[in-house]
Each structure stands twice: as structure tokens, then as C-alpha cells.
Coordinates of C-alpha atoms in Angstrom, one line a residue:
Chain A
K1 CA -36.1 -5.5 -31.4
G2 CA -34.2 -3.1 -29.0
I3 CA -30.8 -4.0 -31.1
K4 CA -29.7 -0.3 -30.5
K5 CA -30.8 0.0 -26.9
Y6 CA -29.0 -2.9 -26.1
S7 CA -26.2 -2.1 -28.1
A8 CA -25.3 1.1 -26.4
I9 CA -26.3 -0.5 -22.9
D10 CA -23.9 -2.6 -23.8
K11 CA -21.7 -0.1 -24.8
W12 CA -21.9 1.9 -21.6
S13 CA -21.6 -1.3 -19.1
T14 CA -18.0 -1.9 -21.3
Q15 CA -17.3 1.9 -20.3
L16 CA -18.1 2.4 -17.0
K17 CA -16.1 -1.3 -16.2
S18 CA -13.1 -0.1 -17.5
L19 CA -13.6 2.8 -15.8
N20 CA -13.7 1.7 -12.7
L21 CA -10.7 0.3 -14.1
T22 CA -8.1 3.0 -14.7
I23 CA -9.7 3.9 -11.2
T24 CA -9.4 1.2 -9.3
N25 CA -5.1 1.7 -10.9
R26 CA -5.1 5.3 -10.0
V27 CA -5.3 4.2 -6.1
C28 CA -2.9 1.5 -6.3
Chain B
M1 CA -78.5 22.7 -44.6
A2 CA -78.4 19.4 -45.1
S3 CA -78.3 18.0 -41.3
S4 CA -75.0 15.7 -41.7
S5 CA -73.0 14.3 -44.5
S6 CA -72.7 11.0 -45.4
S7 CA -69.3 10.8 -46.9
G8 CA -68.4 8.2 -45.2
L9 CA -64.5 10.5 -44.6
T10 CA -62.9 10.5 -41.4
F11 CA -61.6 14.4 -40.5
K12 CA -58.8 15.2 -37.5
L13 CA -58.2 18.1 -35.8
H14 CA -54.9 18.8 -34.8
P15 CA -55.3 22.2 -32.1
L16 CA -52.8 23.8 -34.0
V17 CA -55.3 24.9 -36.2
I18 CA -57.9 26.5 -33.9
L19 CA -55.0 27.7 -31.7
N20 CA -54.4 29.8 -35.1
I21 CA -57.8 30.7 -36.4
S22 CA -58.2 32.2 -32.8
D23 CA -54.4 34.3 -32.3
H24 CA -55.6 35.6 -36.2
Y25 CA -59.1 36.3 -34.8
T26 CA -57.9 37.9 -31.6
R27 CA -55.3 39.5 -33.6
V28 CA -58.3 41.4 -36.0
K29 CA -60.6 42.2 -32.7
S30 CA -58.3 44.5 -31.0
Q31 CA -57.4 45.8 -33.7
S32 CA -60.9 46.8 -34.2
Q33 CA -62.1 47.5 -30.4
P34 CA -59.0 48.5 -29.3
P35 CA -58.8 48.0 -25.2
Q36 CA -59.6 50.9 -23.2
N37 CA -58.0 50.9 -19.5
G38 CA -59.4 47.0 -19.2
A39 CA -62.5 47.6 -20.1
E40 CA -64.5 44.9 -21.7
S41 CA -64.9 45.7 -24.9
T42 CA -68.5 47.3 -26.1
A43 CA -71.2 45.7 -27.3
S44 CA -71.0 46.3 -31.2
P45 CA -70.6 42.9 -33.2
L46 CA -67.3 40.6 -33.3
P47 CA -65.4 40.8 -36.6
R48 CA -65.1 37.9 -38.5
V49 CA -62.0 36.8 -40.0
L50 CA -61.9 34.8 -43.2
V51 CA -58.8 32.8 -43.9
A52 CA -58.4 31.4 -47.6
S53 CA -56.0 28.8 -46.3
S54 CA -55.7 25.9 -44.5
A55 CA -52.8 23.8 -45.2
F56 CA -54.3 18.9 -44.8
R57 CA -52.4 16.2 -45.9
G58 CA -54.0 13.4 -47.1
D59 CA -54.3 9.9 -47.0
G60 CA -56.7 7.5 -48.5
R61 CA -59.5 8.4 -46.3
S62 CA -58.2 10.0 -43.3
R63 CA -57.8 13.7 -43.8
S64 CA -55.4 15.4 -41.2
S65 CA -55.6 19.9 -40.9
T66 CA -52.4 20.2 -38.8
A67 CA -52.0 23.8 -40.2
S68 CA -53.0 26.8 -41.6
S69 CA -52.3 30.0 -42.9
S70 CA -53.5 33.5 -43.4
S71 CA -53.3 35.1 -46.7
T72 CA -55.9 38.0 -46.4
T73 CA -58.2 39.4 -43.8
P74 CA -60.8 41.0 -45.6
P75 CA -63.1 38.8 -46.7
P76 CA -61.9 37.9 -49.8
T77 CA -63.9 38.1 -52.6
P78 CA -63.9 35.0 -54.8
S79 CA -62.1 36.7 -57.7
T80 CA -59.0 37.2 -55.0
V81 CA -59.0 34.0 -53.7
P82 CA -57.8 31.8 -56.8
S83 CA -55.0 34.3 -57.0
S84 CA -53.6 34.7 -53.3
R85 CA -54.2 30.7 -52.7
K86 CA -51.6 30.1 -55.8
N87 CA -48.9 32.3 -54.3
R88 CA -49.3 30.2 -51.0
N89 CA -49.9 26.8 -52.6
S90 CA -46.7 27.3 -54.5
V91 CA -44.9 28.3 -51.2
N92 CA -46.3 25.2 -49.4
K93 CA -45.6 22.7 -52.1
K94 CA -42.4 23.5 -51.5
V95 CA -41.6 23.3 -48.5
F96 CA -44.0 20.7 -47.6
P97 CA -44.7 18.7 -50.4
N98 CA -47.1 15.7 -48.6
Y99 CA -49.7 18.9 -47.2
Y100 CA -52.2 20.6 -49.8
I101 CA -54.7 23.4 -49.0
L102 CA -58.0 21.2 -48.5
G103 CA -60.4 24.1 -46.9
W104 CA -60.5 27.1 -45.3
Y105 CA -61.9 28.8 -42.4
S106 CA -64.1 31.4 -40.9
T107 CA -64.8 32.4 -37.5
G108 CA -68.9 33.1 -36.6
S109 CA -71.6 31.0 -35.1
E110 CA -72.9 29.8 -39.2
A111 CA -71.9 29.7 -42.3
E112 CA -73.3 32.6 -44.1
E113 CA -74.9 32.0 -47.4
S114 CA -71.7 34.6 -48.5
D115 CA -69.6 31.9 -47.7
M116 CA -70.7 29.7 -50.2
Q117 CA -69.2 31.9 -53.2
I118 CA -66.1 31.4 -51.5
H119 CA -66.3 28.0 -51.4
K120 CA -67.2 27.2 -55.0
A121 CA -64.0 30.0 -55.9
L122 CA -62.1 27.6 -54.0
M123 CA -63.1 24.6 -56.1
D124 CA -60.2 26.0 -58.9
I125 CA -57.7 24.6 -56.6
N126 CA -59.3 21.6 -54.4
E127 CA -62.5 20.0 -55.6
S128 CA -64.3 19.3 -52.3
P129 CA -63.1 22.2 -49.9
V130 CA -63.4 21.8 -46.5
Y131 CA -64.6 25.3 -44.6
V132 CA -64.3 25.6 -41.0
L133 CA -66.0 27.8 -39.0
L134 CA -64.6 28.5 -35.4
N135 CA -67.5 30.2 -32.5
P136 CA -65.3 32.8 -31.1
S137 CA -67.8 33.9 -28.4
I138 CA -67.0 32.0 -25.1
N139 CA -69.7 30.1 -23.5
H140 CA -68.2 28.4 -20.1
T141 CA -71.6 26.5 -20.4
Q142 CA -70.1 24.5 -23.5
K143 CA -68.1 21.8 -22.6
D144 CA -68.1 21.1 -26.7
L145 CA -65.5 22.7 -29.0
P146 CA -67.4 25.7 -30.5
A147 CA -66.0 24.1 -34.3
T148 CA -67.7 23.2 -37.4
I149 CA -66.6 21.6 -40.7
Y150 CA -68.0 21.7 -43.6
E151 CA -67.3 19.2 -46.3
S152 CA -68.1 19.3 -50.4
V153 CA -69.3 16.0 -51.4
A154 CA -66.2 15.3 -54.4
N155 CA -63.5 15.7 -51.2
T156 CA -65.6 14.6 -48.1
F157 CA -62.5 14.1 -46.0
C158 CA -61.9 16.6 -43.7
S159 CA -59.4 16.3 -40.6
C160 CA -60.5 19.6 -39.5
G161 CA -61.6 20.1 -35.5
L162 CA -63.3 22.6 -36.7
I163 CA -66.6 21.1 -37.6
N164 CA -67.3 19.9 -40.8
A165 CA -69.2 20.7 -43.5
T166 CA -69.8 19.0 -46.6
L167 CA -70.9 20.5 -49.4
E168 CA -73.4 18.4 -51.7
L169 CA -75.2 18.9 -54.6
H170 CA -79.2 19.9 -53.9
V171 CA -82.4 20.6 -56.5
I172 CA -83.7 22.9 -55.3
D173 CA -86.8 24.6 -57.3
G174 CA -85.5 22.5 -60.3
I175 CA -82.4 24.5 -59.5
P176 CA -79.3 22.7 -59.1
Q177 CA -77.8 24.0 -55.7
L178 CA -74.4 23.9 -53.6
I179 CA -75.5 23.4 -50.1
F180 CA -73.2 22.8 -47.3
V181 CA -73.5 20.1 -44.7
R182 CA -71.6 19.7 -40.9
S183 CA -68.8 16.8 -41.2
S184 CA -68.3 14.9 -37.4
Y185 CA -64.7 15.4 -37.0
T186 CA -62.2 14.1 -34.3
I187 CA -59.4 16.2 -32.6
E188 CA -55.5 13.9 -33.0
T189 CA -52.2 15.7 -31.6
V190 CA -48.4 13.7 -32.1
E191 CA -47.1 13.1 -28.8
A192 CA -45.2 16.9 -28.7
E193 CA -47.9 19.1 -29.8
R194 CA -49.9 17.3 -26.7
I195 CA -47.4 18.4 -24.7
S196 CA -46.8 21.8 -25.8
V197 CA -50.6 22.4 -25.4
D198 CA -50.1 20.7 -21.9
H199 CA -47.4 23.1 -21.4
V200 CA -49.6 26.0 -22.7
A201 CA -52.4 25.5 -21.2
H202 CA -51.5 25.3 -17.6
L203 CA -48.2 27.0 -17.7
K204 CA -45.8 24.4 -16.7
P205 CA -41.9 25.9 -15.8
S206 CA -40.1 24.9 -19.3
D207 CA -37.1 25.2 -17.3
G208 CA -35.2 22.4 -16.0
G209 CA -35.7 22.7 -12.0
S210 CA -35.3 19.8 -10.2
A211 CA -35.8 15.6 -10.9
A212 CA -38.8 16.5 -7.9
T213 CA -40.7 19.7 -9.5
Q214 CA -40.4 17.3 -12.7
L215 CA -41.7 14.4 -11.3
A216 CA -43.9 17.0 -9.9
A217 CA -45.1 17.8 -13.4
H218 CA -45.5 15.0 -15.3
L219 CA -46.8 13.4 -11.8
T220 CA -50.0 15.8 -11.7
G221 CA -50.2 15.9 -16.0
I222 CA -51.2 12.1 -15.1
H223 CA -52.9 12.8 -12.2
S224 CA -55.6 15.3 -14.5
A225 CA -56.0 12.5 -17.0
I226 CA -57.1 9.4 -14.6
K227 CA -59.4 12.8 -12.4
M228 CA -60.8 13.1 -16.1
L229 CA -61.8 9.5 -16.9
N230 CA -63.0 8.9 -12.6
S231 CA -64.8 11.9 -13.5
R232 CA -66.6 10.4 -16.7
I233 CA -66.6 6.8 -15.2
R234 CA -69.3 8.1 -12.3
V235 CA -70.9 10.3 -14.6
L236 CA -72.2 6.7 -16.2
H237 CA -72.8 4.9 -12.6
H238 CA -74.9 7.2 -12.6
Y239 CA -76.1 7.1 -15.5
L240 CA -76.9 3.8 -15.4
L241 CA -78.2 3.7 -11.7
A242 CA -80.5 5.6 -12.7
M243 CA -81.3 3.4 -15.4
Q244 CA -81.7 1.0 -13.0
K245 CA -84.1 2.9 -10.5
G246 CA -86.7 3.4 -13.7
D247 CA -85.7 7.5 -13.6
I248 CA -85.4 7.7 -16.4
P249 CA -85.6 5.6 -19.9
C250 CA -83.7 2.2 -20.8
E251 CA -81.8 2.3 -23.6
N252 CA -80.4 -0.5 -24.8
S253 CA -77.7 1.0 -27.4
L254 CA -76.1 2.4 -24.2
L255 CA -76.6 -0.4 -22.3
R256 CA -74.8 -2.4 -24.8
Q257 CA -71.9 -0.2 -25.4
V258 CA -71.2 -0.1 -21.3
S259 CA -71.6 -3.8 -21.7
S260 CA -68.7 -4.4 -24.8
L261 CA -66.5 -1.5 -22.6
L262 CA -66.9 -4.1 -19.5
R263 CA -65.6 -7.1 -21.2
R264 CA -62.9 -5.9 -23.0
L265 CA -61.6 -5.0 -19.3
P266 CA -58.5 -6.5 -18.4
A267 CA -57.4 -4.4 -21.7
I268 CA -54.4 -6.0 -22.0
E269 CA -54.1 -10.2 -20.6
S270 CA -51.5 -11.9 -23.0
E271 CA -48.1 -13.5 -22.2
K272 CA -46.7 -11.8 -24.9
F273 CA -48.4 -8.5 -23.5
Q274 CA -47.0 -9.4 -20.5
D275 CA -42.8 -10.4 -21.4
D276 CA -42.4 -6.8 -23.3
F277 CA -43.4 -5.2 -19.9
L278 CA -41.4 -6.7 -18.0
M279 CA -38.8 -6.3 -21.0
E280 CA -39.4 -2.5 -20.3
Y281 CA -39.0 -2.7 -16.7
N282 CA -35.8 -4.3 -16.3
D283 CA -34.9 -2.5 -19.4
T284 CA -35.3 1.1 -16.6
L285 CA -33.7 -1.5 -13.6
L286 CA -30.9 -1.5 -15.5
I287 CA -30.1 1.8 -16.7
T288 CA -31.0 3.2 -13.2
Y289 CA -28.4 0.6 -12.2
L290 CA -25.7 1.9 -14.9
A291 CA -26.5 5.5 -13.4
M292 CA -26.0 4.5 -10.3
L293 CA -22.7 2.7 -10.1
T294 CA -21.8 5.9 -12.8
N295 CA -22.5 8.3 -10.0
C296 CA -20.5 6.0 -8.0
S297 CA -17.7 5.8 -10.4
R298 CA -17.6 10.1 -10.1
T299 CA -17.8 9.9 -6.3
V300 CA -14.7 7.6 -6.0
A301 CA -13.2 9.1 -8.8
G302 CA -13.5 12.3 -6.9
L303 CA -12.3 11.1 -4.1
V304 CA -8.6 9.9 -5.6
Chain C
S1 CA -59.6 42.1 -21.5
E2 CA -56.3 42.5 -20.0
S3 CA -55.1 39.4 -21.7
D4 CA -56.7 40.5 -25.2
A5 CA -54.7 44.4 -24.6
I6 CA -51.5 42.7 -25.0
F7 CA -52.5 41.7 -29.2
H8 CA -53.4 45.2 -29.8
Y9 CA -51.1 46.5 -32.0
D10 CA -50.1 50.5 -31.1
E11 CA -47.2 51.5 -33.3
A12 CA -45.9 54.6 -31.2
A13 CA -45.5 51.1 -28.2
Q14 CA -43.3 49.1 -31.0
A15 CA -41.5 52.4 -32.4
N16 CA -40.4 53.0 -28.4
N17 CA -39.4 48.4 -28.0
V18 CA -36.4 49.7 -31.0
L19 CA -35.4 53.3 -29.7
L20 CA -35.4 50.9 -26.5
D21 CA -33.6 48.3 -27.3
S22 CA -31.3 50.8 -29.7
T23 CA -29.8 52.6 -27.3
R24 CA -28.1 49.9 -25.1
C25 CA -24.9 48.8 -24.7
S26 CA -22.4 46.6 -25.2
D27 CA -23.0 45.2 -21.9
S28 CA -25.9 42.3 -21.2
T29 CA -30.0 43.6 -21.9
A30 CA -31.4 40.9 -21.0
E31 CA -33.6 42.4 -18.9
K32 CA -34.6 45.1 -20.7
V33 CA -35.8 42.6 -24.3
S34 CA -36.7 39.3 -21.3
S35 CA -39.9 41.4 -21.4
L36 CA -41.0 40.6 -25.1
A37 CA -43.2 38.1 -24.0
I38 CA -43.6 35.4 -27.2
T39 CA -46.4 33.3 -28.3
L40 CA -45.8 29.4 -27.2
R41 CA -48.3 28.1 -28.8
N42 CA -48.0 29.1 -32.2
V43 CA -43.3 28.8 -31.7
T44 CA -43.6 25.0 -30.7
F45 CA -46.6 24.0 -32.6
E46 CA -45.2 25.3 -35.8
C47 CA -41.6 23.9 -35.5
L48 CA -42.6 20.9 -33.7
R49 CA -45.3 21.0 -36.8
S50 CA -41.8 20.4 -38.8
W51 CA -39.8 18.8 -36.9
R52 CA -39.3 16.1 -38.7
H53 CA -38.1 18.8 -41.7
G54 CA -35.9 21.6 -39.1
G55 CA -39.1 23.8 -39.7
L56 CA -37.6 27.5 -39.3
D57 CA -39.8 30.7 -39.4
L58 CA -40.3 33.7 -38.7
L59 CA -41.4 35.3 -35.4
G60 CA -43.9 38.4 -35.0
G61 CA -44.3 38.9 -39.4
N62 CA -45.5 36.2 -41.3
V63 CA -47.1 33.7 -39.7
S64 CA -46.4 31.1 -41.9
K65 CA -43.1 30.9 -44.2
V66 CA -41.4 28.4 -43.1
K67 CA -37.9 27.7 -44.9
N68 CA -36.6 23.4 -44.9
D69 CA -33.1 23.1 -42.8
S70 CA -31.4 26.0 -43.3
S71 CA -30.2 29.0 -41.1
D72 CA -27.2 29.9 -43.5
M73 CA -27.1 34.3 -45.1
G74 CA -30.8 33.0 -47.1
L75 CA -32.3 33.6 -44.0
A76 CA -31.5 37.3 -45.5
E77 CA -33.8 37.5 -48.5
F78 CA -35.9 35.4 -46.5
L79 CA -36.6 38.2 -43.8
S80 CA -37.3 40.3 -45.9
D81 CA -40.1 39.6 -47.5
E82 CA -43.7 41.6 -46.8
E83 CA -46.6 39.4 -47.2
G84 CA -46.9 40.4 -43.4
G85 CA -48.1 43.8 -43.2
Q86 CA -51.1 41.7 -46.3
V87 CA -51.8 39.4 -43.6
G88 CA -53.5 42.0 -41.4
R89 CA -50.1 40.8 -39.5
L90 CA -48.9 44.8 -37.9
E91 CA -46.5 43.9 -36.1
N92 CA -43.1 44.0 -37.2
V93 CA -40.6 41.1 -37.5
V94 CA -39.0 40.3 -33.8
G95 CA -37.1 37.0 -34.1
W96 CA -37.3 33.9 -36.0
Y97 CA -37.2 30.5 -34.1
H98 CA -36.2 27.0 -35.5
S99 CA -35.8 23.1 -33.9
H100 CA -33.2 21.5 -32.5
P101 CA -33.9 18.1 -33.2
G102 CA -32.2 16.6 -30.3
Y103 CA -28.9 17.9 -30.0
G104 CA -30.7 20.6 -27.2
C105 CA -31.5 24.3 -26.5
W106 CA -28.6 25.9 -27.9
L107 CA -26.9 28.7 -30.9
S108 CA -24.3 26.4 -33.3
G109 CA -21.6 28.9 -35.4
I110 CA -24.0 29.4 -37.9
D111 CA -27.7 29.9 -35.8
V112 CA -25.2 33.1 -33.8
S113 CA -23.4 34.8 -37.5
T114 CA -27.4 34.7 -38.5
Q115 CA -28.8 35.8 -35.6
M116 CA -25.6 39.3 -35.2
L117 CA -26.4 40.1 -38.7
N118 CA -30.1 40.1 -38.1
Q119 CA -29.2 42.1 -34.8
Q120 CA -27.6 44.9 -36.8
F121 CA -29.7 46.1 -38.7
Q122 CA -33.4 45.4 -37.1
E123 CA -34.2 45.1 -33.5
P124 CA -35.4 44.5 -31.9
F125 CA -35.0 41.3 -33.0
L126 CA -34.6 37.4 -31.4
A127 CA -33.9 33.6 -31.8
V128 CA -35.8 30.9 -30.3
V129 CA -34.5 27.5 -30.6
I130 CA -36.7 24.2 -29.6
D131 CA -36.0 21.1 -29.1
P132 CA -39.6 18.8 -30.4
T133 CA -37.1 15.1 -29.6
R134 CA -36.1 16.4 -26.0
T135 CA -39.7 17.9 -25.5
V136 CA -41.2 14.2 -25.9
S137 CA -38.4 12.6 -24.8
A138 CA -39.3 15.0 -21.1
G139 CA -42.5 15.2 -21.5
K140 CA -41.7 19.2 -21.4
V141 CA -41.5 21.9 -23.8
E142 CA -37.5 22.2 -24.8
I143 CA -37.2 25.7 -26.1
G144 CA -34.8 28.7 -24.8
A145 CA -34.8 32.2 -26.3
F146 CA -31.5 34.1 -27.2
R147 CA -29.0 37.4 -28.5
T148 CA -26.4 37.3 -29.4
Y149 CA -23.5 40.3 -28.1
P150 CA -21.8 42.3 -30.3
E151 CA -18.4 40.8 -32.1
G152 CA -15.8 41.5 -30.0
Y153 CA -17.8 42.1 -26.4
K154 CA -15.9 39.6 -23.9
P155 CA -19.2 39.2 -21.5
P156 CA -18.4 39.3 -18.1
D157 CA -17.9 35.1 -16.8
E158 CA -21.3 34.1 -15.4
P159 CA -22.5 31.0 -13.4
V160 CA -23.8 28.5 -15.5
S161 CA -27.3 29.1 -16.2
E162 CA -29.1 25.3 -16.8
Y163 CA -26.7 22.4 -17.4
Q164 CA -27.4 20.4 -20.8
T165 CA -27.4 17.7 -22.3
I166 CA -24.5 17.9 -25.5
P167 CA -23.7 15.0 -28.0
L168 CA -21.0 14.7 -28.7
N169 CA -20.5 15.6 -32.1
K170 CA -22.0 19.0 -31.5
I171 CA -19.8 20.0 -28.5
E172 CA -17.2 21.6 -29.9
D173 CA -20.1 23.9 -32.2
F174 CA -21.3 24.6 -29.0
G175 CA -18.6 25.2 -26.9
V176 CA -17.2 27.5 -29.2
H177 CA -19.9 30.1 -29.6
C178 CA -21.4 29.2 -26.1
K179 CA -19.6 32.5 -24.7
Q180 CA -21.7 34.7 -28.4
Y181 CA -25.2 34.8 -26.7
Y182 CA -27.5 34.7 -23.4
S183 CA -30.5 33.3 -23.2
L184 CA -33.4 34.8 -22.5
D185 CA -36.5 34.7 -20.0
I186 CA -39.4 33.6 -22.0
T187 CA -43.1 34.7 -20.8
Y188 CA -46.2 33.5 -22.1
F189 CA -49.4 35.1 -22.9
K190 CA -53.1 33.7 -24.0
S191 CA -55.8 35.7 -24.9
S192 CA -59.6 34.7 -23.1
L193 CA -60.5 33.0 -26.7
D194 CA -56.9 30.5 -26.5
C195 CA -57.9 30.1 -22.7
H196 CA -61.7 29.3 -23.2
L197 CA -60.2 26.7 -26.7
L198 CA -57.9 24.9 -24.9
D199 CA -59.8 24.1 -21.1
L200 CA -62.2 22.7 -23.8
L201 CA -59.4 21.0 -25.2
W202 CA -58.5 18.6 -22.5
N203 CA -61.9 17.7 -22.7
K204 CA -61.0 15.4 -25.7
Y205 CA -56.6 15.1 -25.5
W206 CA -56.4 13.9 -21.9
V207 CA -56.9 10.7 -23.6
N208 CA -54.0 10.7 -25.0
T209 CA -52.4 12.3 -21.7
L210 CA -53.4 8.8 -21.0
S211 CA -52.7 6.5 -23.3
S212 CA -49.0 8.3 -24.4
S213 CA -45.9 5.9 -24.3
P214 CA -43.0 8.2 -23.8
L215 CA -40.5 4.3 -22.9
L216 CA -41.6 3.2 -26.3
G217 CA -42.3 6.0 -28.5
N218 CA -38.3 7.4 -28.6
K219 CA -36.5 4.4 -28.2
D220 CA -34.0 5.7 -30.9
Y221 CA -33.2 9.2 -28.9
V222 CA -32.9 7.0 -26.0
A223 CA -30.7 4.9 -27.6
G224 CA -28.6 7.4 -29.0
Q225 CA -28.4 9.2 -26.2
I226 CA -26.7 6.2 -24.0
S227 CA -24.5 5.8 -27.4
D228 CA -23.8 8.9 -27.3
L229 CA -22.6 9.0 -23.3
A230 CA -20.9 5.3 -23.6
E231 CA -18.3 8.1 -25.7
K232 CA -18.1 10.2 -23.5
L233 CA -17.3 7.8 -20.8
E234 CA -15.0 6.6 -23.4
Q235 CA -13.4 9.7 -23.6
A236 CA -12.9 10.7 -19.6
E237 CA -11.9 7.1 -18.5
N238 CA -8.6 7.9 -21.9
Q239 CA -8.6 10.7 -20.2
L240 CA -8.1 9.0 -16.6
A241 CA -5.6 6.3 -18.3
H242 CA -3.2 9.0 -19.6
S243 CA -3.2 10.9 -16.7
R244 CA -1.4 7.9 -14.7
F245 CA -0.1 9.1 -12.8
G246 CA -2.6 12.0 -12.2
P247 CA -2.5 12.2 -8.2
L248 CA 1.7 13.1 -8.4
I249 CA 1.8 15.1 -10.4
A250 CA -1.6 17.1 -12.5
P251 CA -2.0 20.3 -11.6
P252 CA -5.8 21.4 -10.0
Q253 CA -6.8 22.3 -12.6
R254 CA -6.8 18.9 -14.4
K255 CA -7.8 17.5 -12.1
K256 CA -10.4 19.5 -12.0
E257 CA -11.5 19.2 -15.8
E258 CA -11.5 15.4 -14.8
E259 CA -13.4 15.4 -12.4
S260 CA -16.1 18.3 -14.2
Q261 CA -16.2 15.3 -16.9
I262 CA -17.4 12.4 -15.1
A263 CA -19.4 14.1 -12.9
K264 CA -21.5 16.0 -16.1
I265 CA -21.7 12.0 -17.6
T266 CA -22.9 11.3 -14.5
K267 CA -25.9 14.4 -14.3
D268 CA -25.9 12.7 -17.8
S269 CA -27.0 9.6 -17.1
A270 CA -29.3 10.4 -14.5
K271 CA -31.3 12.5 -16.8
I272 CA -31.7 9.4 -19.4
T273 CA -32.7 7.4 -15.9
V274 CA -34.8 9.7 -14.7
E275 CA -36.4 10.1 -18.1
Q276 CA -36.9 6.2 -18.1
V277 CA -38.5 5.6 -14.6
H278 CA -41.3 8.9 -15.6
G279 CA -41.7 6.2 -18.6
L280 CA -42.2 3.0 -16.4
M281 CA -44.7 5.0 -14.1
S282 CA -46.9 6.1 -16.5
Q283 CA -46.6 2.0 -17.8
V284 CA -47.3 0.9 -14.3
I285 CA -49.9 3.0 -13.4
K286 CA -51.8 1.8 -17.6
D287 CA -51.5 -1.6 -16.2
T288 CA -52.8 -0.8 -12.2
L289 CA -55.9 0.4 -14.1
F290 CA -56.2 -1.1 -16.8
N291 CA -55.6 -5.1 -15.9
S292 CA -56.3 -5.0 -13.0
V293 CA -60.2 -5.4 -13.5
R294 CA -61.3 -9.0 -13.0
Q295 CA -65.2 -10.2 -14.4

């Protein structure tokens, strides 16, 4: 139930984490 | 005319049908009575619009009138109806295979004798066509929709918001005759339709606007609905108080209905509902949190 | 009354309309055509009624000719139908409308070529696009009216009117053709009978307003939006990652592009959040209204 939504949210959070890491690397 | 239908069919009408009839009527009226520098129309009789087409979706014992289309504006004669309807039917069938012609509509205050002729002509296409009648005279004191649905006995399903009339066979003076019988109906809307009806009714802005504008529009809609609910409850409350004082006679059926309604509250109190409700709540908070983090990432990226 | 006067078909005035638009030159004539008031009611309802089929119809001519899911050259035959006159609709065909379920109000490549072709042969003519899925999700009608510029015309740079979310799989089609058309202001009109009936209809459908659940009704669409957002984030992140030494050597324009991409993603996420929060508000209000009563 709601598996599509949760997998989409999971994808969003994963990509957000990856983006933040990339931005952090740019700062450093 | 018999008083009410006993067919047992349920009729549901979508607002689109009502507004299409209104549109058709207004166009015919404006052509027959051109506006004169904003002056009100004269007292000449309003034109009668007859439209021999309605597209409906059938589903078991329920019929939904979701759309209507015009075929002829001048009163169709019984002989012209079947051919024009067949043409429309074939077009509609290609586009909406689940829809079929359920009946026809007209404007006026009462069903007339001549309507029966057209109704019988349509029985070639549909065994029990539905006849929807809209009263175009504007009366601001009325609260109910000025629409009536008449149905026929063979096909007692009709979901038109208008008055439904059922056609029943009666023997009058030894001759079997068909007469119109009114049927009750309900207004049905899908979510998108409801939003657009609300939009047109209150002429809300369709462009994005700011978040504050969107929030205001959303809350205004809910506020209006709650206000309606509140006014209905007040009316009931005053009525019950009057009954209690003895000002009006006691109506046991109403008391039973009110009692049953009150006993249904709280509406949902199960653990499953609480779980689902809290899950939706937390999902929304999670999405808000992720959006905030995305915004923060944007700010940091811009800073970098 | 004045509101009903607009329904009166005046042949001379219609002829003037055509003349006015055929004399327009290649610059934007939005102010000339924005006075074409369209009946939102019919457009909205017809599109929303047929949204699962990607409905398509004519404006101002034939009332209910609908064709499934197509805006190709077959439309040219479709538009020449004369049935409008037979049903007593005296007005000329002034445009066409179709729906973009879930992907916003804009003109795709096919839509642009269809509109351009029709504008060559009949004027005034406009294209209306409606998005019933976003209508339900946002709680307001998503509609746009457009006209194309003449072929080969380069419009002056104008500020973007209003940002709208475009799914990743449609973004190329959107971007290639977005300069070939311009949007029109939409004004609405209602007859006196319409106003009266709409007031009476409110007495019936206010229940639906209170009972609607935007959170529950559009779950697939929301999941699709979030998934699309995640993909856009991935794209932005890849772009940033490839410009590892970005802060040092990237040209200013590229930096601006990267920033605007993330800014757009942020706007998309804000839009999703706002819609979810509105839905949650409705649920909380209903819970308070109906579940906090105690015997």
C-alpha cells in the first residue's frame, strides 16, 4: 500500500543526500 | 401524470448537463430576443429549446448523465428524431464506447403533450428514454434545482440532476397510454468537475498566484462548505427546539433520523483509521522536510 | 441583461473580428485577442469529462465533437465539420481545446504545428489546453490559452510569465517549442441562468467539497511527481559532479544554469509540498469536525 509513493520518497532522499555530498565536495 | 416513479432506478446528474442546457437555452433566447442596449427582455414568451440527445453511462441499476449534446434546435418532429439521433449515436459510440443515448432534454415548466410524441420516437433508439426538463425562469426564492427527470418504465435508470420522469403504461378510457412520471435524482460530481464548477461559480483566479493566494482560495472553499453545514445544523436545531416547545407538531420520523445521525458521530473511531490518518500526516511532514532540505541545498549551492 | 447579451451572435461583429485579426502583423497581438472570452465552463467540463481519453474538441462551433487522444493532421478534416450550423450554433469555430493530463498547460510540437496550420486558414483561432490531473491535485483549474507566432518569426525576449513544472520526459518537447507561441489572458462569462443554476448547484455539491480528500485521490500522480523530482535532482547532481572544479574554472553562464536548475527543482518540491499540506489541512479539519464529537 503506497509502495510507489514511498519508493519515490526514498529516491528523493537518496538523490538529495548525493547532491549534498557533491556540494560539500565543491566547498572543500 | 403519475406522482412519482416506482422503478427503483437511481439517477445521478452531472452539472455539465445542466449547464449545457442552460447554455443552449441562453443562445436560443439571445437570438430570438436580441438585447437592446442592456434593457431587459420584453415580456414575450421564452423560447423552448428541445434537444434530442443525451449521453449517459449505464452501470447496473444506476445511470449517470455525464454529458449532453445538441442535435436540433427547432423542435424536432417525431420523424426527424431517429435519423439525427442515429448519426449522433454512431459518433458518440466511437469516442465513448461506454456511453449511450439515454434520453433527451428540453426547457419549460411542465411536460407537454407534444413531448410524448418525441419521447415515443426516441424509444426506437432506447426502450425507455429519459426526459429531462429544465425550467429556465429565474426565481431567487427557490432552493431546489429547477429540473425534472422523467423516465420510462422499461429503462427506469436515469441519473440526471433534472427531474426524472418515468413513463408508465396506464389504461385510460380503455386505451393503454404512456404518461410521464417524475423520478428523483441526485447531483453527482467527480473531483475535477467539482473544482471547475466551483471555479466558474466563484470565478477564482486560474493562474498560480502566490502561495498565500492558493492557501486563501483553498481555505475559503472549505470555509464556505463548513458554513453551509453549520447553517443546515442550525435550521435542524431550531426546528427541534420548536418541536420541543410544542410550537410545531412532533415528527417522529425526523426525530429518528436525527437520533441515528447523532449516534453515528464520531464518524470514524477505529484504530485502523487512526493508523492511516497518522501515516498520511507523517508522510506529508516527511515531504515538507525533504522540500526544506532541497531548499537548503539550493541555498548552499548558490553560496558556493 | 448585459451578461446574456454576449451570447447574441452578431454576424457583422464576427466579421469585424476576423478582419481585425487578419491585419495583425508578426508581433504579439495578445492584447487584441485577449478579449476573446471563452466559456470556461464548457471547455473545462468537456476536457475533464474526457480526461482519461485525452479529449479534444472544438470551441465555439460544434458542441460535442470529440476525438480520442490525437492532435495530428487528421484534425484538419475534423475542423471542417459543418454540423455547428445544423444545431443552431451560429458562431464560427474559434479554436480547439485538448487536455494534457498531468503534464501541464503548454503546446507540444504537434500542437504547435496544428495551431500554426489552422491560424493560416481561419482567424481568429486559438488553442486551449487543460490539465485535469493537476486541477484535482492543486484544487484549482489548470488551463491555458495559446496562439502561435507566424513561422520564422523570432519573438522578442520576454520575461517568463509563470513557472510551471514540466516532467522530465516532456521537457525537451516543451523547450524546443516554447518560443513559438504565446499565452493569452482568459476571461470568463456566465449567463444569468448560469449564475442562478450555479448558486443552486452549490446547495448540492458543498457536501462534495467537504468530503473530498485530495491526499487520497491523487496518490499515483503525487508518486510520479516525486519520482520525477528525484530524477531531476540526479541530473542536477551529475552536472555539478562533472564540473568538479566548477567554482574555479566554470564560466558564469554555466554556474547560472546549474543554479537555475536547482532553483527549478526547489520550486517543484515546494509545489508538491504545498499541495500535500493543503490536503492534510482538509483531513485535519474533517477529523476535528466529525471525530471530536463525544456522546
